[in-house]
Amino acid sequence: MNMTVTMPRRRVFAAYLEEARSEVLRYLRNPGFLLPIILFPNVFFVMFGLVLNHGNDEAARYMLASYSSFGVIAPGLFGFGVSLALERDSGLLTLKRALPMPPGAYLLGKMLMAVCVAFVVGALLLALALGLAHASLSAAQVASLLVVDALGVLPFCALGLWVGTLLKGQGAPGLLNMIYLPMAFLSGLWFPLSMMPKLLQQLAPIWPSYHLNVLAQRAVGFTTGAAWPHVLVLLGFTIGFLLLAARRLRRYG
């Protein structure tokens, strides 16, 4: 039965809102999951953007963009991938499908959670960059970076969703870390691509994190060319993995 047809619109909206609220509260009550995701990129920025930077404004802005890109990947990958795999194992996904709720509420709740966490990661990094590194950023640049961070998590939500349909709960964290850390390194999020071998520089654009980082660098004032090719790549990546995940999820319906 299509609940969005039989239920009044007000009740449909309330169902989406309640599922999103429950998902966000669930992760707020699980600091063992949430705190490492939020603090990890901030620790990196303190080490390299503050302690070893010696007051270089350009380096501070560069590392702010890079580590914000690095930080927003995790909520999408792990928030979707690990939790979906665990909920499949426990039967919670089957239960939610049987409940009288709109079919998209489950995924929308997780997506909102990931966007909120990505926004917090970006906001904390900006607070460090502005307050301690004294990075020269305009209000427009601050707002642009926050938008890039909040929306930039979505391609990795799609990737995490797909991985979560493939593996059991115990195997998902290991595989996601094997994707997350090498992808960040090979995209130039830890070190500038100019310091890497030429072959790795040429292969960097195959990673979605590379395109997210280009947009983040552009947001803080670096000249990176037009934004739209990178936006299109990330959009195509998101749609592609959502379709792959949807195909897999239908097998559990």
Short mmCIF file of N, CA, C and O in Angstrom, two decimals, residues 145-206:
data_model
loop_
_atom_site.label_atom_id
_atom_site.label_comp_id
_atom_site.label_asym_id
_atom_site.label_seq_id
_atom_site.Cartn_x
_atom_site.Cartn_y
_atom_site.Cartn_z
N LEU A 145 31.53 27.64 2.41
CA LEU A 145 32.14 26.40 2.87
C LEU A 145 31.15 25.55 3.66
O LEU A 145 31.12 24.32 3.51
N LEU A 146 30.31 26.18 4.47
CA LEU A 146 29.30 25.43 5.22
C LEU A 146 28.30 24.75 4.27
O LEU A 146 27.88 23.62 4.52
N VAL A 147 27.93 25.44 3.20
CA VAL A 147 27.01 24.84 2.23
C VAL A 147 27.69 23.66 1.53
O VAL A 147 27.08 22.59 1.36
N VAL A 148 28.94 23.83 1.13
CA VAL A 148 29.68 22.73 0.50
C VAL A 148 29.78 21.54 1.44
O VAL A 148 29.59 20.38 1.03
N ASP A 149 30.07 21.80 2.71
CA ASP A 149 30.17 20.70 3.68
C ASP A 149 28.84 19.98 3.87
O ASP A 149 28.78 18.75 3.87
N ALA A 150 27.77 20.76 4.04
CA ALA A 150 26.46 20.16 4.33
C ALA A 150 25.95 19.34 3.15
O ALA A 150 25.44 18.22 3.33
N LEU A 151 26.10 19.86 1.93
CA LEU A 151 25.61 19.14 0.76
C LEU A 151 26.62 18.12 0.26
O LEU A 151 26.26 17.14 -0.39
N GLY A 152 27.89 18.36 0.56
CA GLY A 152 28.93 17.46 0.08
C GLY A 152 28.89 16.09 0.70
O GLY A 152 29.53 15.15 0.19
N VAL A 153 28.16 15.93 1.80
CA VAL A 153 28.06 14.62 2.42
C VAL A 153 27.17 13.67 1.62
O VAL A 153 27.27 12.44 1.75
N LEU A 154 26.30 14.21 0.77
CA LEU A 154 25.28 13.38 0.11
C LEU A 154 25.87 12.30 -0.81
O LEU A 154 25.37 11.17 -0.80
N PRO A 155 26.90 12.58 -1.62
CA PRO A 155 27.46 11.49 -2.43
C PRO A 155 27.97 10.33 -1.59
O PRO A 155 27.88 9.16 -2.00
N PHE A 156 28.49 10.64 -0.42
CA PHE A 156 29.05 9.59 0.43
C PHE A 156 27.95 8.86 1.21
O PHE A 156 28.15 7.72 1.62
N CYS A 157 26.81 9.53 1.39
CA CYS A 157 25.63 8.82 1.89
C CYS A 157 25.22 7.74 0.90
O CYS A 157 24.90 6.61 1.29
N ALA A 158 25.24 8.09 -0.39
CA ALA A 158 24.86 7.11 -1.42
C ALA A 158 25.85 5.96 -1.47
O ALA A 158 25.45 4.79 -1.57
N LEU A 159 27.14 6.26 -1.37
CA LEU A 159 28.15 5.20 -1.37
C LEU A 159 28.01 4.33 -0.13
O LEU A 159 28.07 3.09 -0.21
N GLY A 160 27.82 4.95 1.04
CA GLY A 160 27.64 4.18 2.27
C GLY A 160 26.39 3.32 2.22
O GLY A 160 26.40 2.18 2.69
N LEU A 161 25.32 3.86 1.64
CA LEU A 161 24.09 3.10 1.50
C LEU A 161 24.31 1.84 0.67
O LEU A 161 23.86 0.75 1.02
N TRP A 162 25.03 1.99 -0.43
CA TRP A 162 25.31 0.84 -1.30
C TRP A 162 26.16 -0.20 -0.57
O TRP A 162 25.87 -1.39 -0.61
N VAL A 163 27.21 0.25 0.12
CA VAL A 163 28.07 -0.69 0.86
C VAL A 163 27.26 -1.40 1.94
O VAL A 163 27.43 -2.60 2.17
N GLY A 164 26.34 -0.66 2.59
CA GLY A 164 25.52 -1.26 3.63
C GLY A 164 24.60 -2.35 3.12
O GLY A 164 24.16 -3.21 3.89
N THR A 165 24.27 -2.32 1.83
CA THR A 165 23.43 -3.38 1.26
C THR A 165 24.24 -4.62 0.90
O THR A 165 23.66 -5.67 0.60
N LEU A 166 25.57 -4.51 0.91
CA LEU A 166 26.42 -5.61 0.45
C LEU A 166 26.89 -6.51 1.58
O LEU A 166 27.04 -7.72 1.39
N LEU A 167 27.14 -5.91 2.75
CA LEU A 167 27.84 -6.61 3.82
C LEU A 167 26.98 -6.75 5.06
O LEU A 167 26.02 -6.02 5.26
N LYS A 168 27.38 -7.69 5.91
CA LYS A 168 26.79 -7.81 7.23
C LYS A 168 27.38 -6.74 8.14
O LYS A 168 28.41 -6.13 7.84
N GLY A 169 26.74 -6.53 9.28
CA GLY A 169 27.13 -5.45 10.17
C GLY A 169 28.57 -5.51 10.63
O GLY A 169 29.25 -4.49 10.71
N GLN A 170 29.09 -6.70 10.93
CA GLN A 170 30.45 -6.81 11.43
C GLN A 170 31.48 -6.50 10.37
O GLN A 170 32.59 -6.06 10.69
N GLY A 171 31.16 -6.73 9.11
CA GLY A 171 32.13 -6.50 8.05
C GLY A 171 32.12 -5.09 7.49
O GLY A 171 33.10 -4.66 6.88
N ALA A 172 31.04 -4.35 7.70
CA ALA A 172 30.91 -3.02 7.09
C ALA A 172 31.96 -2.02 7.57
O ALA A 172 32.55 -1.30 6.74
N PRO A 173 32.26 -1.90 8.88
CA PRO A 173 33.25 -0.89 9.30
C PRO A 173 34.62 -1.10 8.67
O PRO A 173 35.27 -0.13 8.26
N GLY A 174 35.06 -2.34 8.59
CA GLY A 174 36.37 -2.61 8.01
C GLY A 174 36.45 -2.20 6.55
O GLY A 174 37.41 -1.53 6.13
N LEU A 175 35.44 -2.58 5.76
CA LEU A 175 35.46 -2.21 4.34
C LEU A 175 35.34 -0.71 4.16
O LEU A 175 36.03 -0.11 3.30
N LEU A 176 34.50 -0.06 4.96
CA LEU A 176 34.34 1.38 4.82
C LEU A 176 35.62 2.13 5.17
O LEU A 176 35.96 3.12 4.53
N ASN A 177 36.35 1.65 6.17
CA ASN A 177 37.65 2.27 6.47
C ASN A 177 38.65 2.05 5.35
O ASN A 177 39.48 2.93 5.06
N MET A 178 38.57 0.91 4.69
CA MET A 178 39.45 0.64 3.55
C MET A 178 39.10 1.52 2.36
O MET A 178 39.94 1.77 1.49
N ILE A 179 37.87 2.01 2.30
CA ILE A 179 37.48 2.97 1.26
C ILE A 179 37.83 4.39 1.70
O ILE A 179 38.42 5.17 0.94
N TYR A 180 37.48 4.72 2.93
CA TYR A 180 37.56 6.09 3.45
C TYR A 180 39.00 6.62 3.46
O TYR A 180 39.30 7.67 2.86
N LEU A 181 39.90 5.92 4.12
CA LEU A 181 41.24 6.45 4.33
C LEU A 181 42.06 6.50 3.04
O LEU A 181 42.66 7.55 2.74
N PRO A 182 42.12 5.42 2.24
CA PRO A 182 42.87 5.55 0.97
C PRO A 182 42.27 6.60 0.04
O PRO A 182 43.01 7.33 -0.64
N MET A 183 40.95 6.69 -0.02
CA MET A 183 40.32 7.68 -0.88
C MET A 183 40.70 9.10 -0.45
O MET A 183 41.00 9.96 -1.30
N ALA A 184 40.72 9.36 0.85
CA ALA A 184 41.11 10.67 1.33
C ALA A 184 42.57 10.98 0.97
O ALA A 184 42.89 12.08 0.51
N PHE A 185 43.44 10.01 1.15
CA PHE A 185 44.86 10.22 0.84
C PHE A 185 45.07 10.46 -0.65
O PHE A 185 45.77 11.39 -1.07
N LEU A 186 44.44 9.62 -1.49
CA LEU A 186 44.65 9.69 -2.93
C LEU A 186 43.96 10.90 -3.56
O LEU A 186 44.23 11.23 -4.72
N SER A 187 43.06 11.55 -2.83
CA SER A 187 42.39 12.75 -3.33
C SER A 187 43.12 14.03 -2.97
O SER A 187 42.69 15.12 -3.36
N GLY A 188 44.19 13.91 -2.19
CA GLY A 188 44.92 15.10 -1.78
C GLY A 188 44.35 15.80 -0.57
O GLY A 188 44.58 16.99 -0.38
N LEU A 189 43.61 15.07 0.27
CA LEU A 189 43.02 15.69 1.46
C LEU A 189 44.00 15.78 2.61
O LEU A 189 43.81 16.59 3.53
N TRP A 190 45.02 14.94 2.62
CA TRP A 190 46.02 14.99 3.69
C TRP A 190 47.26 15.74 3.25
O TRP A 190 47.87 16.45 4.04
N PHE A 191 47.64 15.56 2.00
CA PHE A 191 48.81 16.25 1.44
C PHE A 191 48.42 16.81 0.08
O PHE A 191 47.64 16.19 -0.64
N PRO A 192 48.97 17.95 -0.31
CA PRO A 192 48.66 18.49 -1.64
C PRO A 192 49.02 17.49 -2.73
O PRO A 192 50.03 16.79 -2.64
N LEU A 193 48.20 17.44 -3.76
CA LEU A 193 48.47 16.52 -4.87
C LEU A 193 49.80 16.80 -5.54
O LEU A 193 50.42 15.89 -6.11
N SER A 194 50.25 18.05 -5.48
CA SER A 194 51.53 18.40 -6.10
C SER A 194 52.71 17.67 -5.47
O SER A 194 53.78 17.55 -6.07
N MET A 195 52.53 17.16 -4.24
CA MET A 195 53.59 16.41 -3.56
C MET A 195 53.56 14.93 -3.90
O MET A 195 54.44 14.19 -3.47
N MET A 196 52.57 14.50 -4.65
CA MET A 196 52.39 13.08 -4.94
C MET A 196 52.95 12.75 -6.32
O MET A 196 53.16 13.63 -7.16
N PRO A 197 53.21 11.45 -6.59
CA PRO A 197 53.66 11.04 -7.92
C PRO A 197 52.68 11.45 -9.00
O PRO A 197 51.48 11.56 -8.76
N LYS A 198 53.19 11.66 -10.20
CA LYS A 198 52.38 12.16 -11.29
C LYS A 198 51.20 11.24 -11.59
O LYS A 198 50.10 11.70 -11.90
N LEU A 199 51.41 9.93 -11.50
CA LEU A 199 50.33 9.00 -11.78
C LEU A 199 49.17 9.19 -10.82
O LEU A 199 48.00 9.19 -11.23
N LEU A 200 49.46 9.38 -9.53
CA LEU A 200 48.41 9.59 -8.55
C LEU A 200 47.70 10.92 -8.78
O LEU A 200 46.49 11.04 -8.55
N GLN A 201 48.43 11.93 -9.24
CA GLN A 201 47.79 13.20 -9.56
C GLN A 201 46.79 13.03 -10.70
O GLN A 201 45.71 13.62 -10.69
N GLN A 202 47.15 12.21 -11.69
CA GLN A 202 46.27 12.00 -12.84
C GLN A 202 45.05 11.17 -12.48
O GLN A 202 43.98 11.34 -13.07
N LEU A 203 45.19 10.27 -11.50
CA LEU A 203 44.08 9.41 -11.10
C LEU A 203 43.17 10.05 -10.07
O LEU A 203 42.07 9.55 -9.83
N ALA A 204 43.59 11.14 -9.45
CA ALA A 204 42.81 11.76 -8.37
C ALA A 204 41.37 12.08 -8.76
O ALA A 204 40.46 11.89 -7.94
N PRO A 205 41.09 12.55 -9.99
CA PRO A 205 39.70 12.91 -10.33
C PRO A 205 38.72 11.75 -10.35
O PRO A 205 37.51 11.99 -10.46
N ILE A 206 39.19 10.50 -10.25
CA ILE A 206 38.23 9.39 -10.21
C ILE A 206 37.54 9.31 -8.85
O ILE A 206 36.52 8.63 -8.73
#
